[in-house]
Amino acid sequence: MVTLDEFTKNIEIELDDLESGTLTSDINYRDLEQWSSMYALIIIAYVDSEYNVTLTGDDLRSCNTVRDLYLLIKSRV
Amino acid sequence: MALFTVNNVKIVGFSATVPKYEESNWDYDALSASEQKLLIKTTGIEKRRIAQNGTTTSDLCFHSAKELILKLGWKPQEIELLIFVSQSPDYYLPATSIILQDRLNLPKTTIAFDINLGCSGFIYGLSVISSLISTTKIKKALLFSGDVSSFSVNKNDKSTYPLFGDAATVTALEYDIKGDTLFFNLQSDGSGYEAIIIPDGGLRNPLNDESFVEYQVEKGIRRSRRNLKLEGMDIFNFSLREVAPNINDLLEYANEDKANYNYFVMHQANKLMNESIRKKLNIDKEKVPYSIDKYGNTSSASIPLTIVSELRSQLNKGTNKLILSGFGVGLSWASALITTKNLICTEVLEYE
């Protein structure tokens, strides 16, 4: 699996309209001004296609940062 | 596993009716301009048709059936099987199918009953009606599927309102010993029953004064207990997990190669989700039609509506093989392999 930094960058690219550098691995992404429930769906689709890990609603609700997500996916890859 | 084969049945025609009144998600003011853009890009849903003045699902069905019967040159007296698949019936009881039997002047020898399913409902309905035709040898039958979902969604709930449109469809089938084989794979998982639910109105939670009280779930999401509630992430997870294996199992059971299929018509739920499923199955983009941009999620109408809207001119000549798949509320999901020959389709009809 890629490094946390690369993973964060890739998620940022997937989430349209985020300026480069807005998303860091340790901020609570729900606090982003642009956060939308659509982003959750985009993350589920991206992680599924890239890592073959299908995140649940509970998985996403239990994560607050990209680091949390990264560790969760890493444990299932 | 509910994998099975039905013989001696021919699908002869489709029709679809939508309300004339159209809403655009570009005008949906519960969302900011950037949220509208993100929703439309992600879900693919730009416009939806909304029933007006108390129009019911069965009104749309009746309108659609009259046109299709005329186009097929059928006589109402010849039709002896009618199934209505919907989660928005005219009444709590009696079954809407029976009211349609009379309204369409079908004979009293008609078998008529309802099936209460949503997103998977068209495939379930197709499996039941074709099985019945095959065993009873009834010559002509009509399958109705659709919903007026706008009755149940709250305009102040951005997690449901911009997704659903109203539509109803009719599928005409005949008993035919030279008919092609239909293959089905039907599945259910009731552990996810709360993922899409209207909590109040049945016997578990009868309607009461509280049912109509609107409450705030979060910013942009306001609804009451008689409104439809949808857990998007859970549905997304379910669909990504279950749909592709269901179809692969069906192809294996039928000993069919997906490369020989002309089209893959999915329930129109969410463009991002459907595209993820398409990629998992490794099916070319050109084989996968979408009507979701024009009509939104139309529940059990979405598969036949997409056939009528997007494939009408391709299917009215020659032989075509189609993979069909519906998935959602229940949770319930199903797929079918069908073959059509010189299909008779109406245009997408409008109801005023």
Short mmCIF file of C-alpha atoms in Angstrom, two decimals:
data_model
loop_
_atom_site.label_atom_id
_atom_site.label_comp_id
_atom_site.label_asym_id
_atom_site.label_seq_id
_atom_site.Cartn_x
_atom_site.Cartn_y
_atom_site.Cartn_z
CA MET A 1 0.00 0.00 0.00
CA VAL A 2 1.12 3.57 -0.69
CA THR A 3 2.40 5.86 2.10
CA LEU A 4 -0.01 7.91 4.21
CA ASP A 5 1.10 11.10 2.42
CA GLU A 6 0.43 9.62 -1.01
CA PHE A 7 -2.91 8.22 0.16
CA THR A 8 -3.93 11.66 1.48
CA LYS A 9 -2.93 13.28 -1.81
CA ASN A 10 -4.92 10.68 -3.79
CA ILE A 11 -8.04 11.20 -1.69
CA GLU A 12 -7.68 14.95 -2.16
CA ILE A 13 -7.55 14.49 -5.92
CA GLU A 14 -10.68 12.29 -5.84
CA LEU A 15 -12.61 14.93 -3.89
CA ASP A 16 -13.25 17.58 -6.52
CA ASP A 17 -13.05 21.26 -5.73
CA LEU A 18 -10.53 20.84 -2.89
CA GLU A 19 -7.56 23.13 -3.34
CA SER A 20 -4.22 21.38 -3.16
CA GLY A 21 -3.00 21.16 0.43
CA THR A 22 -6.49 21.60 1.98
CA LEU A 23 -6.66 17.99 3.10
CA THR A 24 -4.03 16.81 5.54
CA SER A 25 -3.80 13.42 7.19
CA ASP A 26 -4.70 14.63 10.68
CA ILE A 27 -7.49 17.19 10.30
CA ASN A 28 -11.05 16.05 10.92
CA TYR A 29 -12.28 16.00 7.33
CA ARG A 30 -15.86 16.61 8.39
CA ASP A 31 -14.74 20.05 9.60
CA LEU A 32 -13.80 21.03 6.05
CA GLU A 33 -16.05 23.80 4.83
CA GLN A 34 -16.65 21.87 1.59
CA TRP A 35 -17.44 18.53 3.30
CA SER A 36 -20.45 16.83 1.78
CA SER A 37 -22.07 13.43 2.17
CA MET A 38 -21.19 12.97 -1.52
CA TYR A 39 -17.54 12.90 -0.47
CA ALA A 40 -18.23 9.83 1.68
CA LEU A 41 -19.60 8.02 -1.38
CA ILE A 42 -16.64 9.10 -3.49
CA ILE A 43 -14.24 7.77 -0.82
CA ILE A 44 -16.10 4.42 -0.63
CA ALA A 45 -15.98 4.04 -4.44
CA TYR A 46 -12.31 5.03 -4.63
CA VAL A 47 -11.16 2.71 -1.82
CA ASP A 48 -13.21 -0.15 -3.28
CA SER A 49 -11.71 0.17 -6.74
CA GLU A 50 -8.16 0.90 -5.58
CA TYR A 51 -7.80 -1.50 -2.64
CA ASN A 52 -10.73 -3.88 -3.05
CA VAL A 53 -11.87 -2.93 0.46
CA THR A 54 -15.58 -2.02 0.71
CA LEU A 55 -16.00 0.47 3.56
CA THR A 56 -19.29 0.47 5.48
CA GLY A 57 -21.21 3.44 6.80
CA ASP A 58 -20.03 2.49 10.30
CA ASP A 59 -16.40 2.40 9.12
CA LEU A 60 -16.69 5.93 7.81
CA ARG A 61 -18.57 7.14 10.87
CA SER A 62 -15.82 5.72 13.11
CA CYS A 63 -13.08 7.58 11.21
CA ASN A 64 -12.36 11.28 11.65
CA THR A 65 -9.11 11.75 9.77
CA VAL A 66 -7.47 10.44 6.64
CA ARG A 67 -4.94 8.74 8.95
CA ASP A 68 -7.81 6.78 10.63
CA LEU A 69 -9.05 5.74 7.19
CA TYR A 70 -5.57 4.78 6.03
CA LEU A 71 -4.95 2.57 9.07
CA LEU A 72 -8.34 0.92 8.73
CA ILE A 73 -7.80 0.11 5.06
CA LYS A 74 -4.23 -1.05 5.71
CA SER A 75 -5.56 -3.53 8.29
CA ARG A 76 -7.88 -5.05 5.67
CA VAL A 77 -5.76 -5.06 2.52
CA MET B 1 -29.40 -20.06 -4.11
CA ALA B 2 -32.39 -18.84 -6.05
CA LEU B 3 -30.93 -19.41 -9.47
CA PHE B 4 -33.54 -20.64 -11.94
CA THR B 5 -34.66 -20.88 -15.52
CA VAL B 6 -38.02 -20.08 -17.12
CA ASN B 7 -38.98 -21.38 -20.56
CA ASN B 8 -41.72 -20.72 -23.11
CA VAL B 9 -42.13 -17.03 -22.37
CA LYS B 10 -41.58 -14.13 -24.74
CA ILE B 11 -41.17 -10.50 -23.70
CA VAL B 12 -42.97 -8.61 -26.47
CA GLY B 13 -43.16 -4.97 -25.42
CA PHE B 14 -42.48 -2.17 -22.98
CA SER B 15 -44.01 1.19 -22.22
CA ALA B 16 -43.18 3.87 -19.67
CA THR B 17 -45.07 6.90 -18.40
CA VAL B 18 -43.67 9.83 -16.43
CA PRO B 19 -45.49 12.89 -15.09
CA LYS B 20 -45.15 15.92 -17.36
CA TYR B 21 -44.01 18.18 -14.52
CA GLU B 22 -40.22 18.30 -14.30
CA GLU B 23 -37.91 19.54 -11.55
CA SER B 24 -34.21 20.25 -11.94
CA ASN B 25 -31.60 19.72 -9.25
CA TRP B 26 -30.00 22.96 -10.46
CA ASP B 27 -33.06 24.67 -8.92
CA TYR B 28 -33.09 22.65 -5.69
CA ASP B 29 -32.43 25.41 -3.20
CA ALA B 30 -31.76 23.23 -0.14
CA LEU B 31 -28.32 22.85 -1.74
CA SER B 32 -25.76 25.59 -2.39
CA ALA B 33 -24.56 26.03 -5.99
CA SER B 34 -21.40 24.00 -5.30
CA GLU B 35 -23.41 21.27 -3.55
CA GLN B 36 -25.78 21.09 -6.53
CA LYS B 37 -22.82 20.65 -8.85
CA LEU B 38 -21.25 17.93 -6.68
CA LEU B 39 -24.59 16.08 -6.29
CA ILE B 40 -25.29 16.14 -10.03
CA LYS B 41 -21.76 15.06 -10.90
CA THR B 42 -21.72 12.24 -8.33
CA THR B 43 -25.26 10.85 -8.64
CA GLY B 44 -25.76 11.79 -12.29
CA ILE B 45 -29.25 13.06 -11.44
CA GLU B 46 -30.07 16.35 -13.11
CA LYS B 47 -33.83 16.25 -13.58
CA ARG B 48 -36.77 14.37 -12.11
CA ARG B 49 -40.48 14.07 -12.93
CA ILE B 50 -42.90 14.73 -10.10
CA ALA B 51 -46.55 13.61 -9.99
CA GLN B 52 -49.02 16.44 -9.50
CA ASN B 53 -52.53 16.79 -8.10
CA GLY B 54 -52.71 13.41 -6.43
CA THR B 55 -51.70 11.34 -9.46
CA THR B 56 -51.00 7.80 -8.27
CA THR B 57 -48.67 5.11 -9.56
CA SER B 58 -51.68 3.24 -10.94
CA ASP B 59 -52.78 6.32 -12.93
CA LEU B 60 -49.38 6.31 -14.65
CA CYS B 61 -49.67 2.53 -15.15
CA PHE B 62 -53.14 2.80 -16.67
CA HIS B 63 -51.97 5.50 -19.09
CA SER B 64 -48.96 3.42 -20.10
CA ALA B 65 -50.93 0.19 -20.50
CA LYS B 66 -53.60 1.73 -22.74
CA GLU B 67 -50.92 2.91 -25.18
CA LEU B 68 -49.01 -0.35 -25.16
CA ILE B 69 -52.11 -2.53 -25.63
CA LEU B 70 -53.06 -0.38 -28.60
CA LYS B 71 -49.58 -0.56 -30.10
CA LEU B 72 -49.44 -4.34 -29.64
CA GLY B 73 -52.90 -4.77 -31.15
CA TRP B 74 -54.01 -6.81 -28.14
CA LYS B 75 -57.63 -7.11 -27.07
CA PRO B 76 -58.17 -6.54 -23.32
CA GLN B 77 -60.23 -9.75 -23.17
CA GLU B 78 -57.14 -11.79 -24.10
CA ILE B 79 -55.10 -10.64 -21.10
CA GLU B 80 -55.48 -12.91 -18.09
CA LEU B 81 -52.55 -12.09 -15.82
CA LEU B 82 -51.66 -8.73 -14.28
CA ILE B 83 -49.03 -8.08 -11.61
CA PHE B 84 -48.43 -4.65 -10.04
CA VAL B 85 -45.02 -4.16 -8.44
CA SER B 86 -44.92 -1.04 -6.29
CA GLN B 87 -44.41 0.42 -2.84
CA SER B 88 -46.91 3.22 -3.46
CA PRO B 89 -50.29 1.46 -3.86
CA ASP B 90 -53.62 3.27 -4.23
CA TYR B 91 -54.94 1.89 -0.95
CA TYR B 92 -53.75 -0.02 2.06
CA LEU B 93 -56.17 -2.59 0.72
CA PRO B 94 -57.44 -3.84 -1.77
CA ALA B 95 -54.51 -4.60 -4.03
CA THR B 96 -54.01 -2.01 -6.80
CA SER B 97 -53.60 -4.72 -9.47
CA ILE B 98 -57.25 -5.72 -9.02
CA ILE B 99 -58.42 -2.13 -9.52
CA LEU B 100 -56.33 -2.01 -12.70
CA GLN B 101 -57.91 -5.26 -13.93
CA ASP B 102 -61.30 -3.56 -13.91
CA ARG B 103 -60.07 -0.19 -15.18
CA LEU B 104 -58.44 -1.88 -18.17
CA ASN B 105 -61.52 -4.03 -18.86
CA LEU B 106 -59.63 -7.27 -18.41
CA PRO B 107 -61.81 -10.36 -17.96
CA LYS B 108 -62.84 -11.71 -14.58
CA THR B 109 -60.75 -14.79 -15.31
CA THR B 110 -57.65 -12.59 -14.77
CA ILE B 111 -55.08 -13.46 -12.09
CA ALA B 112 -54.20 -10.13 -10.42
CA PHE B 113 -52.03 -9.41 -7.39
CA ASP B 114 -49.43 -6.96 -6.06
CA ILE B 115 -45.79 -7.41 -5.17
CA ASN B 116 -44.35 -5.03 -2.58
CA LEU B 117 -40.77 -4.38 -3.69
CA GLY B 118 -38.78 -1.36 -4.86
CA CYS B 119 -35.42 -1.21 -6.63
CA SER B 120 -35.23 -4.98 -7.21
CA GLY B 121 -38.96 -5.19 -7.96
CA PHE B 122 -38.88 -5.27 -11.73
CA ILE B 123 -36.67 -8.37 -11.81
CA TYR B 124 -38.66 -10.06 -9.05
CA GLY B 125 -41.88 -9.23 -10.87
CA LEU B 126 -40.48 -10.49 -14.17
CA SER B 127 -39.47 -13.77 -12.53
CA VAL B 128 -42.91 -14.28 -10.96
CA ILE B 129 -44.94 -13.35 -14.04
CA SER B 130 -42.82 -15.42 -16.42
CA SER B 131 -42.92 -18.44 -14.07
CA LEU B 132 -46.71 -18.14 -13.90
CA ILE B 133 -47.08 -17.78 -17.66
CA SER B 134 -44.87 -20.81 -18.15
CA THR B 135 -46.90 -23.00 -15.78
CA THR B 136 -50.43 -21.72 -16.51
CA LYS B 137 -49.87 -21.23 -20.27
CA ILE B 138 -51.80 -17.97 -20.02
CA LYS B 139 -51.34 -16.38 -23.43
CA LYS B 140 -51.00 -12.68 -22.60
CA ALA B 141 -49.84 -10.94 -19.43
CA LEU B 142 -48.93 -7.47 -18.17
CA LEU B 143 -46.30 -6.60 -15.57
CA PHE B 144 -46.62 -3.13 -14.04
CA SER B 145 -43.76 -1.63 -12.05
CA GLY B 146 -43.19 1.83 -10.68
CA ASP B 147 -43.60 4.27 -7.87
CA VAL B 148 -44.68 7.77 -6.99
CA SER B 149 -41.84 8.24 -4.51
CA SER B 150 -42.34 12.01 -4.35
CA PHE B 151 -45.27 11.32 -1.99
CA SER B 152 -42.87 9.95 0.62
CA VAL B 153 -39.77 12.12 0.40
CA ASN B 154 -39.50 15.40 2.30
CA LYS B 155 -38.52 18.44 0.24
CA ASN B 156 -36.31 19.60 3.11
CA ASP B 157 -34.29 16.38 3.12
CA LYS B 158 -31.34 16.80 0.79
CA SER B 159 -30.34 13.17 1.34
CA THR B 160 -33.49 11.88 -0.41
CA TYR B 161 -35.47 14.59 -2.21
CA PRO B 162 -33.06 15.30 -5.11
CA LEU B 163 -32.62 11.59 -5.85
CA PHE B 164 -36.12 10.27 -6.58
CA GLY B 165 -38.40 10.71 -9.56
CA ASP B 166 -41.85 9.30 -10.32
CA ALA B 167 -42.52 6.83 -13.15
CA ALA B 168 -44.46 3.70 -14.02
CA THR B 169 -43.86 1.07 -16.68
CA VAL B 170 -45.62 -1.82 -18.35
CA THR B 171 -44.02 -4.97 -19.71
CA ALA B 172 -46.05 -7.19 -22.04
CA LEU B 173 -45.37 -10.93 -22.13
CA GLU B 174 -46.75 -13.88 -24.04
CA TYR B 175 -46.72 -17.64 -23.69
CA ASP B 176 -44.66 -18.93 -26.60
CA ILE B 177 -43.28 -22.43 -26.98
CA LYS B 178 -40.61 -20.94 -29.19
CA GLY B 179 -39.87 -18.24 -26.62
CA ASP B 180 -36.34 -17.82 -25.34
CA THR B 181 -35.06 -18.96 -21.98
CA LEU B 182 -35.01 -16.45 -19.11
CA PHE B 183 -32.49 -16.89 -16.29
CA PHE B 184 -32.84 -15.39 -12.82
CA ASN B 185 -30.85 -14.93 -9.63
CA LEU B 186 -32.88 -13.47 -6.72
CA GLN B 187 -31.51 -12.59 -3.27
CA SER B 188 -32.56 -10.92 0.02
CA ASP B 189 -30.95 -9.65 3.23
CA GLY B 190 -33.43 -8.34 5.78
CA SER B 191 -30.68 -7.46 8.26
CA GLY B 192 -30.42 -4.22 6.28
CA TYR B 193 -34.14 -3.39 6.42
CA GLU B 194 -33.52 0.00 8.03
CA ALA B 195 -31.17 1.24 5.29
CA ILE B 196 -34.14 2.52 3.24
CA ILE B 197 -37.34 2.79 5.25
CA ILE B 198 -40.55 4.73 5.84
CA PRO B 199 -40.73 4.12 9.61
CA ASP B 200 -44.40 4.95 10.32
CA GLY B 201 -47.64 3.84 8.69
CA GLY B 202 -47.54 0.07 8.99
CA LEU B 203 -48.57 -2.03 11.95
CA ARG B 204 -45.12 -1.90 13.59
CA ASN B 205 -45.42 1.88 13.99
CA PRO B 206 -49.01 2.91 13.18
CA LEU B 207 -49.55 6.47 11.99
CA ASN B 208 -50.06 8.88 14.90
CA ASP B 209 -49.76 12.61 15.49
CA GLU B 210 -46.00 12.27 16.01
CA SER B 211 -45.62 10.69 12.56
CA PHE B 212 -46.12 14.06 10.89
CA VAL B 213 -43.82 16.10 13.16
CA GLU B 214 -40.74 17.20 11.22
CA TYR B 215 -37.42 16.96 12.99
CA GLN B 216 -33.91 18.07 12.09
CA VAL B 217 -31.45 15.22 11.55
CA GLU B 218 -28.58 17.47 10.52
CA LYS B 219 -28.09 20.60 8.45
CA GLY B 220 -30.14 20.20 5.25
CA ILE B 221 -31.89 17.05 6.45
CA ARG B 222 -35.38 17.55 7.85
CA ARG B 223 -38.08 14.91 7.74
CA SER B 224 -40.88 13.21 9.65
CA ARG B 225 -41.44 9.55 10.47
CA ARG B 226 -43.82 9.14 7.53
CA ASN B 227 -41.06 10.23 5.15
CA LEU B 228 -38.60 7.97 3.39
CA LYS B 229 -35.21 7.74 5.07
CA LEU B 230 -32.09 6.53 3.27
CA GLU B 231 -28.65 5.62 4.62
CA GLY B 232 -26.61 6.36 1.51
CA MET B 233 -23.30 4.96 2.71
CA ASP B 234 -24.83 1.64 3.76
CA ILE B 235 -26.64 1.24 0.44
CA PHE B 236 -23.45 2.09 -1.38
CA ASN B 237 -21.52 -0.54 0.55
CA PHE B 238 -24.24 -3.15 -0.04
CA SER B 239 -24.39 -2.51 -3.78
CA LEU B 240 -20.63 -2.62 -4.27
CA ARG B 241 -20.45 -5.90 -2.31
CA GLU B 242 -23.41 -7.82 -3.67
CA VAL B 243 -24.39 -6.84 -7.21
CA ALA B 244 -21.36 -8.00 -9.21
CA PRO B 245 -21.14 -11.46 -7.56
CA ASN B 246 -24.90 -11.95 -8.07
CA ILE B 247 -24.50 -11.32 -11.81
CA ASN B 248 -21.35 -13.43 -12.10
CA ASP B 249 -23.15 -16.33 -10.38
CA LEU B 250 -26.05 -15.99 -12.80
CA LEU B 251 -23.80 -16.00 -15.87
CA GLU B 252 -22.00 -19.05 -14.56
CA TYR B 253 -25.31 -20.84 -13.82
CA ALA B 254 -26.64 -20.06 -17.30
CA ASN B 255 -23.31 -20.96 -18.87
CA GLU B 256 -23.34 -17.65 -20.68
CA ASP B 257 -20.48 -15.31 -21.57
CA LYS B 258 -21.15 -11.65 -20.80
CA ALA B 259 -19.28 -10.74 -23.99
CA ASN B 260 -22.29 -12.09 -25.94
CA TYR B 261 -24.66 -9.63 -24.30
CA ASN B 262 -25.57 -6.44 -26.11
CA TYR B 263 -26.65 -4.39 -23.11
CA PHE B 264 -26.37 -4.30 -19.32
CA VAL B 265 -29.32 -2.36 -17.87
CA MET B 266 -29.01 -1.55 -14.18
CA HIS B 267 -31.42 -0.07 -11.70
CA GLN B 268 -30.72 3.66 -11.94
CA ALA B 269 -29.63 4.41 -8.40
CA ASN B 270 -26.54 6.56 -8.49
CA LYS B 271 -24.13 7.07 -11.38
CA LEU B 272 -20.98 6.72 -9.28
CA MET B 273 -22.27 3.50 -7.74
CA ASN B 274 -23.47 2.06 -11.06
CA GLU B 275 -20.18 2.93 -12.75
CA SER B 276 -18.29 1.18 -9.92
CA ILE B 277 -20.41 -1.93 -10.51
CA ARG B 278 -19.88 -1.72 -14.27
CA LYS B 279 -16.10 -1.54 -13.79
CA LYS B 280 -16.14 -4.51 -11.39
CA LEU B 281 -17.92 -6.54 -14.08
CA ASN B 282 -15.57 -5.23 -16.74
CA ILE B 283 -18.42 -4.33 -19.11
CA ASP B 284 -17.87 -1.69 -21.82
CA LYS B 285 -19.35 1.75 -21.22
CA GLU B 286 -21.19 1.60 -24.56
CA LYS B 287 -23.25 -1.37 -23.37
CA VAL B 288 -24.53 0.37 -20.24
CA PRO B 289 -27.34 2.89 -20.84
CA TYR B 290 -28.36 5.55 -18.32
CA SER B 291 -31.62 7.47 -17.98
CA ILE B 292 -30.81 8.67 -14.45
CA ASP B 293 -29.84 12.16 -15.69
CA LYS B 294 -33.38 12.72 -16.99
CA TYR B 295 -35.53 10.85 -14.48
CA GLY B 296 -33.54 10.21 -11.27
CA ASN B 297 -34.06 7.05 -9.24
CA THR B 298 -37.51 5.77 -10.24
CA SER B 299 -37.53 2.66 -8.04
CA SER B 300 -38.94 -0.44 -9.78
CA ALA B 301 -39.60 1.55 -12.97
CA SER B 302 -35.95 2.35 -13.60
CA ILE B 303 -34.91 -0.71 -15.65
CA PRO B 304 -37.86 -0.75 -18.11
CA LEU B 305 -37.84 3.09 -18.21
CA THR B 306 -34.17 2.99 -19.25
CA ILE B 307 -34.97 0.37 -21.90
CA VAL B 308 -37.77 2.54 -23.31
CA SER B 309 -35.88 5.80 -23.05
CA GLU B 310 -32.41 4.72 -24.17
CA LEU B 311 -32.74 1.48 -26.16
CA ARG B 312 -36.10 1.80 -27.92
CA SER B 313 -34.71 2.18 -31.44
CA GLN B 314 -31.97 -0.46 -30.91
CA LEU B 315 -34.36 -3.13 -29.63
CA ASN B 316 -37.20 -2.74 -32.10
CA LYS B 317 -35.30 -4.71 -34.73
CA GLY B 318 -33.54 -8.04 -34.50
CA THR B 319 -32.41 -10.10 -31.54
CA ASN B 320 -30.77 -8.61 -28.48
CA LYS B 321 -29.45 -10.17 -25.30
CA LEU B 322 -29.69 -8.15 -22.11
CA ILE B 323 -28.35 -8.46 -18.58
CA LEU B 324 -30.70 -6.75 -16.11
CA SER B 325 -29.98 -5.99 -12.45
CA GLY B 326 -31.97 -4.32 -9.64
CA PHE B 327 -30.77 -3.69 -6.08
CA GLY B 328 -31.78 -1.68 -3.01
CA VAL B 329 -34.60 -1.40 -0.48
CA GLY B 330 -35.15 -4.55 1.53
CA LEU B 331 -32.36 -5.20 1.18
CA SER B 332 -33.23 -7.06 -1.98
CA TRP B 333 -31.33 -7.63 -5.20
CA ALA B 334 -31.83 -9.65 -8.35
CA SER B 335 -30.57 -10.09 -11.88
CA ALA B 336 -31.92 -11.61 -15.08
CA LEU B 337 -30.67 -12.65 -18.50
CA ILE B 338 -33.22 -12.02 -21.24
CA THR B 339 -33.41 -12.10 -25.01
CA THR B 340 -35.64 -9.77 -27.00
CA LYS B 341 -36.77 -10.05 -30.61
CA ASN B 342 -38.30 -7.16 -32.57
CA LEU B 343 -39.46 -5.56 -29.34
CA ILE B 344 -42.40 -3.18 -29.43
CA CYS B 345 -41.78 -0.09 -27.29
CA THR B 346 -43.76 3.09 -26.91
CA GLU B 347 -41.91 6.35 -26.45
CA VAL B 348 -41.58 7.63 -22.90
CA LEU B 349 -45.14 8.88 -22.42
CA GLU B 350 -46.10 11.94 -20.40
CA TYR B 351 -49.03 12.20 -18.04
CA GLU B 352 -50.59 15.59 -17.33
#
